[in-house]
């Protein structure tokens, strides 16, 4: 991967290419576990993990919170005289960062990449210009686009929703933006296109026709899909579940809800889910639960890698560092067959008071190491086979005899009920008293995570 800043202004001076130095390294600007070319099973780490940097958090967000002004003073904004120039410089800073970090992918919203113009035509022109520059930089560096999306939640026109807005005029505005963003994804060879329905939900049912809004959402998604397919988009469309925030209730609540919605409207062939760890937590689920549910329902696609804070229930988008979580996530991902078009996108932001340029690097290094360590532990679990064998054995009564006939649908309900009192049936106070062995399995997991196995 070529370093981009050569021949351009350097926005992260003093920080060079990040290398793997191993677990004993004291260098905060080195990988301890992520060793891109190391083979793990049948692929290298970089092929398994497919890390992406989120353009919005890393190069757009400025530390503003509801209580205070910006704390992150971005040099790429400070040295520009127009909004377009600021976005051009931001692109240079971003590609410098991607290549120094060694991230193979990035993700963006239309409005991260280019500023909104005075009218839809101008906005689209701005985006087309920036996309042509991004294309050159992708070619020069080998960095690829994991997915693009449209920001249908920041502008005041979307305060009542985008595709689910009660005013048709807003739905049309949203379509204009999505069309241009799909065009951008096609132009940049994007492997995916994400719909996150930030304001596709409601604040109160008193003013909402829920059925009509869901129908509109499905209609909008089907039309966007058809547009993409007929214009050469070969990637995967993703829906990103989130239960709430900014709406009180978001229609794409969690993976199970999205899978049901896709089936109800016949969209399951083209759409999969982009699962965010922090959103799983807001929905009251473990990250692992959402990943395994997606795999079970055949909609697993991509991941927004971050973490929340279990004590405050906000979308804090912190960088992932919990090796237990990353181990269980990578186990679910490996069992689902690994990523194809998807990857691990760091939808995460450094804290308001993390104001050193190196903080952005250290945050990503930590997240990449956490997932690399999780990958290694998950591979140990799979290779050792104990956990898999335990689960298989737990269902062993369905692998033979009547259990097998039941599973294969070769038994009616009367026959099933009759087995309860058939000669040789276990006494009712004995049947079902097999230990689930949770504590033993948790102890085993600890050994894998700590690397003893
Ligand atoms: C916000 C979402 C958003 C999507 C992309 O909570 O995570 O950033 O990932 O629009
Ligand atoms: Ca996200
Ligand atoms: Ca989030």
Coordinates of C-alpha atoms and ligand atoms in Angstrom, one line a residue:
X1 CA 0.0 0.0 0.0
X2 CA 1.6 3.3 -1.1
X3 CA 1.7 6.2 1.4
X4 CA -0.5 8.9 0.1
X5 CA 0.9 12.0 1.6
X6 CA 4.0 11.9 -0.6
X7 CA 3.9 15.0 -2.7
X8 CA 1.1 16.6 -0.7
X9 CA 0.8 18.4 2.6
X10 CA 1.3 16.0 5.5
X11 CA -1.5 16.3 8.1
X12 CA -0.1 13.9 10.6
X13 CA 3.6 14.8 10.7
X14 CA 5.9 12.9 12.9
X15 CA 3.8 9.7 12.6
X16 CA 5.0 7.1 10.1
X17 CA 3.6 3.8 8.9
X18 CA 2.3 1.7 11.8
X19 CA 4.0 -1.7 12.0
X20 CA 3.4 -4.9 13.9
X21 CA 5.8 -5.2 16.8
X22 CA 4.2 -8.0 18.9
X23 CA 2.6 -8.2 22.4
X24 CA 5.8 -7.2 24.2
X25 CA 6.2 -3.9 22.4
X26 CA 5.9 -0.7 24.5
X27 CA 5.4 1.5 21.4
X28 CA 1.9 3.0 21.5
X29 CA 2.1 3.5 17.8
X30 CA 2.6 -0.2 16.9
X31 CA 0.4 -3.2 16.6
X32 CA 0.6 -5.8 19.3
X33 CA -1.7 -8.5 17.8
X34 CA -2.7 -7.3 14.3
X35 CA -0.1 -8.7 12.0
X36 CA -1.7 -8.2 8.6
X37 CA 0.0 -11.0 6.7
X38 CA -0.1 -13.6 9.4
X39 CA -2.2 -16.6 8.4
X40 CA -5.0 -17.7 10.6
X41 CA -6.7 -20.8 9.3
X42 CA -7.2 -20.4 5.6
X43 CA -6.8 -16.6 5.3
X44 CA -4.4 -13.8 6.4
X45 CA -5.5 -11.5 9.2
X46 CA -6.1 -8.7 6.8
X47 CA -8.3 -10.9 4.7
X48 CA -10.3 -12.0 7.7
X49 CA -10.7 -8.6 9.3
X50 CA -11.2 -6.2 6.4
X51 CA -10.7 -3.1 8.6
X52 CA -12.4 0.1 7.5
X53 CA -12.1 3.7 8.8
X54 CA -15.3 5.7 9.3
X55 CA -14.9 9.1 7.5
X56 CA -17.4 10.9 9.6
X57 CA -16.1 10.3 13.1
X58 CA -12.4 10.4 12.2
X59 CA -12.3 13.4 9.9
X60 CA -15.6 15.2 10.4
X61 CA -16.6 15.1 14.0
X62 CA -14.9 17.8 16.1
X63 CA -15.6 16.8 19.7
X64 CA -18.8 19.0 20.0
X65 CA -21.3 17.6 22.5
X66 CA -24.6 18.9 23.8
X67 CA -22.7 20.8 26.5
X68 CA -19.8 22.3 24.6
X69 CA -18.2 23.5 21.5
X70 CA -15.6 21.9 19.3
X71 CA -12.4 20.7 20.9
X72 CA -10.8 19.0 17.8
X73 CA -9.2 21.6 15.6
X74 CA -8.7 19.9 12.3
X75 CA -5.8 21.3 10.3
X76 CA -7.5 20.2 7.0
X77 CA -10.4 22.6 7.8
X78 CA -8.2 25.3 9.3
X79 CA -6.0 25.7 6.2
X80 CA -8.9 26.0 3.7
X81 CA -10.8 29.1 2.4
X82 CA -13.9 27.4 1.0
X83 CA -16.1 24.4 2.0
X84 CA -15.0 22.6 -1.1
X85 CA -11.3 23.2 -0.4
X86 CA -11.8 22.0 3.2
X87 CA -13.3 18.7 1.8
X88 CA -10.4 18.3 -0.6
X89 CA -7.9 18.7 2.2
X90 CA -9.9 16.4 4.4
X91 CA -9.6 13.8 1.6
X92 CA -5.9 14.1 1.6
X93 CA -5.7 13.8 5.4
X94 CA -8.0 10.8 5.3
X95 CA -5.9 8.9 2.7
X96 CA -2.7 9.8 4.6
X97 CA -4.3 8.3 7.7
X98 CA -5.6 5.1 5.9
X99 CA -2.2 4.4 4.4
X100 CA -0.2 5.1 7.5
X101 CA -2.5 3.0 9.6
X102 CA -2.7 0.2 7.0
X103 CA -6.5 0.1 6.9
X104 CA -7.6 -1.5 3.6
X105 CA -11.1 0.1 3.5
X106 CA -13.1 3.2 4.3
X107 CA -16.8 4.2 4.6
X108 CA -18.5 7.6 4.1
X109 CA -21.8 9.5 4.0
X110 CA -22.4 11.7 1.0
X111 CA -22.2 14.8 3.3
X112 CA -18.9 13.7 4.8
X113 CA -17.3 13.5 1.4
X114 CA -18.8 16.7 -0.1
X115 CA -20.7 19.7 1.3
X116 CA -24.4 20.2 0.6
X117 CA -25.0 22.9 -2.1
X118 CA -27.7 25.5 -2.5
X119 CA -29.9 23.0 -4.4
X120 CA -29.9 19.2 -5.1
X121 CA -28.1 19.7 -8.5
X122 CA -25.2 21.6 -6.8
X123 CA -25.0 19.1 -4.0
X124 CA -24.7 16.3 -6.6
X125 CA -22.0 18.2 -8.5
X126 CA -20.0 18.7 -5.3
X127 CA -20.2 15.0 -4.6
X128 CA -19.2 14.0 -8.2
X129 CA -16.2 16.2 -8.0
X130 CA -15.0 14.8 -4.7
X131 CA -15.7 11.2 -5.9
X132 CA -13.4 11.8 -8.9
X133 CA -10.6 12.8 -6.5
X134 CA -11.3 9.9 -4.1
X135 CA -11.1 7.6 -7.1
X136 CA -7.6 8.8 -8.0
X137 CA -6.5 8.4 -4.4
X138 CA -8.0 4.9 -4.2
X139 CA -6.0 4.0 -7.4
X140 CA -2.8 5.5 -6.0
X141 CA -3.0 3.7 -2.7
X142 CA -5.0 0.5 -3.1
X143 CA -7.4 1.6 -0.4
X144 CA -11.0 0.5 -1.2
X145 CA -14.5 1.6 -0.4
X146 CA -16.3 -0.8 1.9
X147 CA -19.6 1.1 1.7
X148 CA -21.1 4.4 1.1
X149 CA -24.4 5.9 2.5
X150 CA -26.5 9.0 2.4
X151 CA -26.9 11.3 5.4
X152 CA -30.7 11.5 5.6
X153 CA -30.8 12.7 9.2
X154 CA -28.7 15.9 9.8
X155 CA -30.6 18.4 7.6
X156 CA -33.7 20.0 9.3
X157 CA -35.8 18.8 6.3
X158 CA -35.5 15.3 7.7
X159 CA -36.8 16.1 11.2
X160 CA -39.9 14.1 10.5
X161 CA -38.1 11.3 8.7
X162 CA -36.7 10.7 5.2
X163 CA -38.3 7.8 3.3
X164 CA -41.0 7.6 6.0
X165 CA -41.7 11.4 6.1
X166 CA -45.4 12.3 6.1
X167 CA -44.6 14.9 3.3
X168 CA -44.0 13.4 -0.1
X169 CA -41.7 16.3 -1.1
X170 CA -39.2 15.2 1.5
X171 CA -39.3 11.6 0.3
X172 CA -38.3 12.9 -3.2
X173 CA -35.4 14.9 -1.7
X174 CA -34.2 11.8 0.1
X175 CA -34.4 9.9 -3.2
X176 CA -32.3 12.6 -4.9
X177 CA -29.6 12.1 -2.3
X178 CA -29.7 8.3 -2.3
X179 CA -29.5 8.2 -6.1
X180 CA -26.3 10.4 -6.1
X181 CA -24.8 8.3 -3.2
X182 CA -25.4 5.0 -5.1
X183 CA -23.8 6.6 -8.2
X184 CA -20.8 7.4 -6.0
X185 CA -20.6 3.9 -4.7
X186 CA -20.7 2.5 -8.2
X187 CA -18.0 4.9 -9.4
X188 CA -15.8 4.0 -6.5
X189 CA -16.3 0.2 -6.8
X190 CA -18.0 0.2 -3.3
X191 CA -18.6 -3.3 -2.0
X192 CA -21.7 -2.2 -0.2
X193 CA -24.3 0.5 0.2
X194 CA -25.8 1.1 3.7
X195 CA -29.2 2.4 4.7
X196 CA -29.3 3.5 8.3
X197 CA -32.7 4.8 9.1
X198 CA -31.7 7.4 11.7
X199 CA -35.0 9.2 11.5
X200 CA -37.1 6.4 10.0
X201 CA -39.2 5.8 13.0
X202 CA -41.4 8.0 15.2
X203 CA -41.3 10.2 18.3
X204 CA -45.0 9.5 19.1
X205 CA -47.6 7.2 17.6
X206 CA -50.2 10.0 18.2
X207 CA -49.2 11.6 15.0
X208 CA -48.0 8.6 13.1
X209 CA -49.5 6.1 10.6
X210 CA -47.1 3.3 11.3
X211 CA -48.3 0.9 8.6
X212 CA -48.1 3.5 5.9
X213 CA -44.6 4.6 6.9
X214 CA -43.3 1.1 6.9
X215 CA -44.9 0.5 3.4
X216 CA -43.2 3.7 2.2
X217 CA -39.9 2.6 3.6
X218 CA -40.1 -0.7 1.8
X219 CA -41.2 1.0 -1.4
X220 CA -38.3 3.4 -1.2
X221 CA -35.8 0.6 -0.6
X222 CA -37.1 -1.5 -3.5
X223 CA -36.9 1.5 -5.8
X224 CA -33.3 2.3 -4.7
X225 CA -32.4 -1.3 -5.1
X226 CA -33.8 -1.4 -8.7
X227 CA -32.0 1.8 -9.6
X228 CA -28.7 0.4 -8.2
X229 CA -29.0 -2.9 -10.0
X230 CA -29.9 -1.4 -13.4
X231 CA -27.0 1.1 -13.1
X232 CA -24.3 -1.5 -12.4
X233 CA -24.2 -1.6 -8.6
X234 CA -22.9 -5.2 -7.9
X235 CA -22.4 -4.9 -4.1
X236 CA -24.6 -5.7 -1.2
X237 CA -27.3 -3.4 0.2
X238 CA -27.3 -3.3 3.9
X239 CA -29.8 -2.1 6.5
X240 CA -28.2 -1.1 9.8
X241 CA -30.4 -1.9 12.8
X242 CA -30.7 0.5 15.7
X243 CA -33.6 0.6 18.1
X244 CA -33.8 4.3 18.9
X245 CA -31.8 7.6 19.0
X246 CA -32.5 10.0 17.5
X247 CA -36.1 8.7 17.2
X248 CA -37.9 7.2 20.2
X249 CA -38.5 4.1 18.1
X250 CA -36.6 3.3 14.9
X251 CA -38.3 0.8 12.5
X252 CA -35.1 -1.1 11.9
X253 CA -35.0 -2.0 15.6
X254 CA -32.7 -5.0 15.6
X255 CA -31.6 -7.9 13.4
X256 CA -34.7 -10.0 13.9
X257 CA -37.0 -7.1 13.2
X258 CA -35.1 -6.2 10.0
X259 CA -35.1 -9.8 8.8
X260 CA -38.8 -10.0 9.3
X261 CA -39.3 -6.7 7.5
X262 CA -37.2 -7.8 4.5
X263 CA -39.2 -11.0 4.2
X264 CA -42.6 -9.3 4.6
X265 CA -41.7 -6.9 1.7
X266 CA -39.8 -9.4 -0.5
X267 CA -36.5 -7.6 -0.1
X268 CA -34.4 -10.5 1.4
X269 CA -32.5 -11.3 -1.8
X270 CA -30.6 -8.0 -2.1
X271 CA -30.4 -6.8 1.5
X272 CA -28.3 -7.9 4.5
X273 CA -27.6 -6.3 7.8
X274 CA -24.7 -4.1 8.9
X275 CA -24.5 -4.9 12.7
X276 CA -23.2 -2.3 15.1
X277 CA -22.1 -3.4 18.5
X278 CA -23.3 -0.3 20.3
X279 CA -26.7 -0.6 18.6
X280 CA -27.0 -4.2 19.7
X281 CA -26.5 -3.0 23.3
X282 CA -29.1 -0.3 22.9
X283 CA -31.6 -3.0 21.7
X284 CA -30.9 -4.9 24.9
X285 CA -28.9 -7.6 23.1
X286 CA -25.3 -8.9 23.2
X287 CA -23.3 -8.1 20.1
X288 CA -22.8 -11.9 19.7
X289 CA -26.6 -12.3 19.8
X290 CA -27.1 -10.0 16.8
X291 CA -24.3 -11.6 14.8
X292 CA -25.6 -15.2 15.5
X293 CA -29.2 -14.1 14.8
X294 CA -28.1 -12.6 11.4
X295 CA -26.2 -15.8 10.5
X296 CA -29.2 -18.0 11.5
X297 CA -31.6 -15.9 9.4
X298 CA -29.2 -15.7 6.4
X299 CA -28.8 -11.9 6.5
X300 CA -25.3 -11.6 7.9
X301 CA -23.3 -8.9 6.0
X302 CA -21.0 -6.4 7.7
X303 CA -20.1 -5.0 11.1
X304 CA -19.7 -1.5 12.6
X305 CA -17.1 -2.2 15.2
X306 CA -17.4 -0.1 18.4
X307 CA -18.7 -0.4 21.9
X308 CA -21.1 1.5 24.2
X309 CA -21.0 2.0 27.9
X310 CA -23.3 -0.5 29.6
X311 CA -24.1 2.0 32.3
X312 CA -25.5 5.0 30.4
X313 CA -27.5 3.6 27.5
X314 CA -26.3 6.1 24.8
X315 CA -24.7 5.5 21.4
X316 CA -21.3 6.5 22.7
X317 CA -19.4 4.9 19.8
X318 CA -16.3 4.1 21.7
X319 CA -13.4 2.1 20.2
X320 CA -13.7 -1.6 20.9
X321 CA -11.2 -3.0 23.4
X322 CA -12.9 -5.9 25.1
X323 CA -11.2 -9.2 24.1
X324 CA -14.2 -11.3 25.4
X325 CA -16.6 -9.4 23.1
X326 CA -14.2 -9.5 20.1
X327 CA -13.6 -13.2 20.6
X328 CA -17.3 -14.1 20.6
X329 CA -17.9 -11.7 17.7
X330 CA -15.1 -13.3 15.6
X331 CA -16.4 -16.8 16.5
X332 CA -19.8 -15.8 15.3
X333 CA -18.3 -14.3 12.1
X334 CA -16.1 -17.3 11.4
X335 CA -19.0 -19.7 11.9
X336 CA -21.1 -17.6 9.5
X337 CA -18.4 -18.2 6.9
X338 CA -16.4 -15.0 7.4
X339 CA -16.8 -11.7 5.5
X340 CA -17.4 -11.7 1.8
X341 CA -18.4 -8.1 0.9
X342 CA -18.5 -6.9 4.5
X343 CA -15.8 -5.9 7.0
X344 CA -15.1 -4.3 10.3
X345 CA -15.8 -0.6 10.1
X346 CA -14.7 1.4 13.1
X347 CA -17.9 3.5 13.6
X348 CA -16.2 4.9 16.7
X349 CA -14.9 8.3 17.8
X350 CA -12.1 9.4 20.1
X351 CA -13.3 11.3 23.2
X352 CA -13.9 15.0 23.3
X353 CA -10.7 15.5 25.3
X354 CA -8.5 13.3 23.1
X355 CA -7.0 16.2 21.2
X356 CA -3.5 14.9 20.2
X357 CA -3.2 13.9 16.5
X358 CA -1.7 10.5 17.7
X359 CA -4.9 9.8 19.7
X360 CA -6.8 8.9 16.4
X361 CA -4.0 6.4 15.5
X362 CA -3.9 4.9 19.0
X363 CA -7.7 4.5 19.0
X364 CA -7.6 2.5 15.7
X365 CA -4.6 0.5 16.7
X366 CA -6.4 -0.6 19.9
X367 CA -9.5 -1.6 18.0
X368 CA -7.5 -3.5 15.4
X369 CA -5.5 -5.3 18.0
X370 CA -8.7 -6.2 20.0
X371 CA -10.2 -7.8 16.9
X372 CA -6.9 -9.5 15.9
X373 CA -6.7 -11.0 19.4
X374 CA -10.4 -12.0 19.1
X375 CA -9.7 -13.6 15.8
X376 CA -6.8 -15.6 17.3
X377 CA -8.9 -16.7 20.3
X378 CA -11.9 -17.6 18.0
X379 CA -9.6 -19.7 15.8
X380 CA -8.2 -21.5 19.0
X381 CA -11.8 -22.3 20.0
X382 CA -12.6 -23.7 16.5
X383 CA -9.4 -25.7 16.2
X384 CA -9.6 -27.1 19.7
X385 CA -13.1 -28.2 19.0
X386 CA -14.2 -28.7 22.6
X387 CA -16.9 -26.0 22.6
X388 CA -18.3 -27.2 19.2
X389 CA -18.3 -30.8 20.3
X390 CA -20.1 -29.9 23.6
X391 CA -22.9 -28.1 21.7
X392 CA -23.2 -30.9 19.2
X393 CA -23.4 -33.5 21.9
X394 CA -26.1 -31.5 23.7
X395 CA -28.5 -32.0 20.8
X396 CA -27.4 -35.5 20.1
X397 CA -30.9 -37.0 20.8
X398 CA -32.0 -35.3 17.6
X399 CA -29.4 -37.1 15.6
X400 CA -31.0 -40.5 15.8
X401 CA -34.2 -42.4 16.1
X402 CA -37.4 -40.5 16.9
X403 CA -35.6 -37.2 17.5
X404 CA -34.2 -37.3 14.0
X405 CA -37.7 -38.2 12.6
X406 CA -39.1 -35.2 14.5
X407 CA -36.4 -32.8 13.2
X408 CA -36.9 -34.0 9.6
X409 CA -40.7 -33.5 9.9
X410 CA -41.4 -37.2 9.6
X411 CA -43.7 -37.5 12.7
X412 CA -47.1 -36.0 13.5
X413 CA -48.0 -34.3 16.8
X414 CA -50.0 -37.3 18.1
X415 CA -47.0 -39.6 17.7
X416 CA -44.7 -37.1 19.4
X417 CA -47.2 -36.9 22.3
X418 CA -47.5 -40.6 22.6
X419 CA -43.7 -41.0 23.1
X420 CA -44.2 -39.3 26.5
X421 CA -45.8 -42.4 27.9
X422 CA -44.3 -45.1 25.6
X423 CA -42.7 -48.1 27.2
X424 CA -39.0 -47.2 28.0
X425 CA -39.7 -43.5 28.1
X426 CA -37.7 -41.8 30.9
X427 CA -39.6 -41.1 34.1
X428 CA -41.0 -37.6 34.1
X429 CA -38.9 -36.5 37.1
X430 CA -35.7 -37.7 35.4
X431 CA -36.1 -36.5 31.8
X432 CA -34.4 -33.1 31.0
X433 CA -32.0 -33.1 34.0
X434 CA -28.8 -32.7 32.0
X435 CA -26.4 -29.9 33.2
X436 CA -25.9 -27.1 30.8
X437 CA -22.4 -26.8 32.1
X438 CA -22.3 -23.0 31.7
X439 CA -19.7 -22.5 34.4
X440 CA -17.3 -25.0 32.9
X441 CA -17.7 -23.5 29.4
X442 CA -17.1 -20.0 30.8
X443 CA -13.9 -21.2 32.4
X444 CA -12.9 -22.8 29.1
X445 CA -13.6 -19.5 27.3
X446 CA -11.4 -17.7 29.7
X447 CA -8.5 -20.0 28.8
X448 CA -9.0 -19.3 25.1
X449 CA -9.2 -15.5 25.5
X450 CA -6.1 -15.5 27.7
X451 CA -4.3 -17.5 25.1
X452 CA -3.5 -20.6 27.2
X453 CA -5.1 -23.1 24.8
Ligands
LIG1 C1 -25.6 6.1 13.8 C2 -25.1 5.1 12.8 C3 -24.6 5.8 11.5 C4 -24.5 4.7 10.4 C5 -24.3 5.3 9.1 O1 -25.9 5.8 14.9 O2 -24.2 4.3 13.4 O3 -23.3 6.3 11.8 O4 -23.5 3.8 10.7 O5 -25.2 6.3 8.8
LIG2 CA1 -23.1 2.6 12.6
LIG3 CA1 -23.6 4.3 16.6

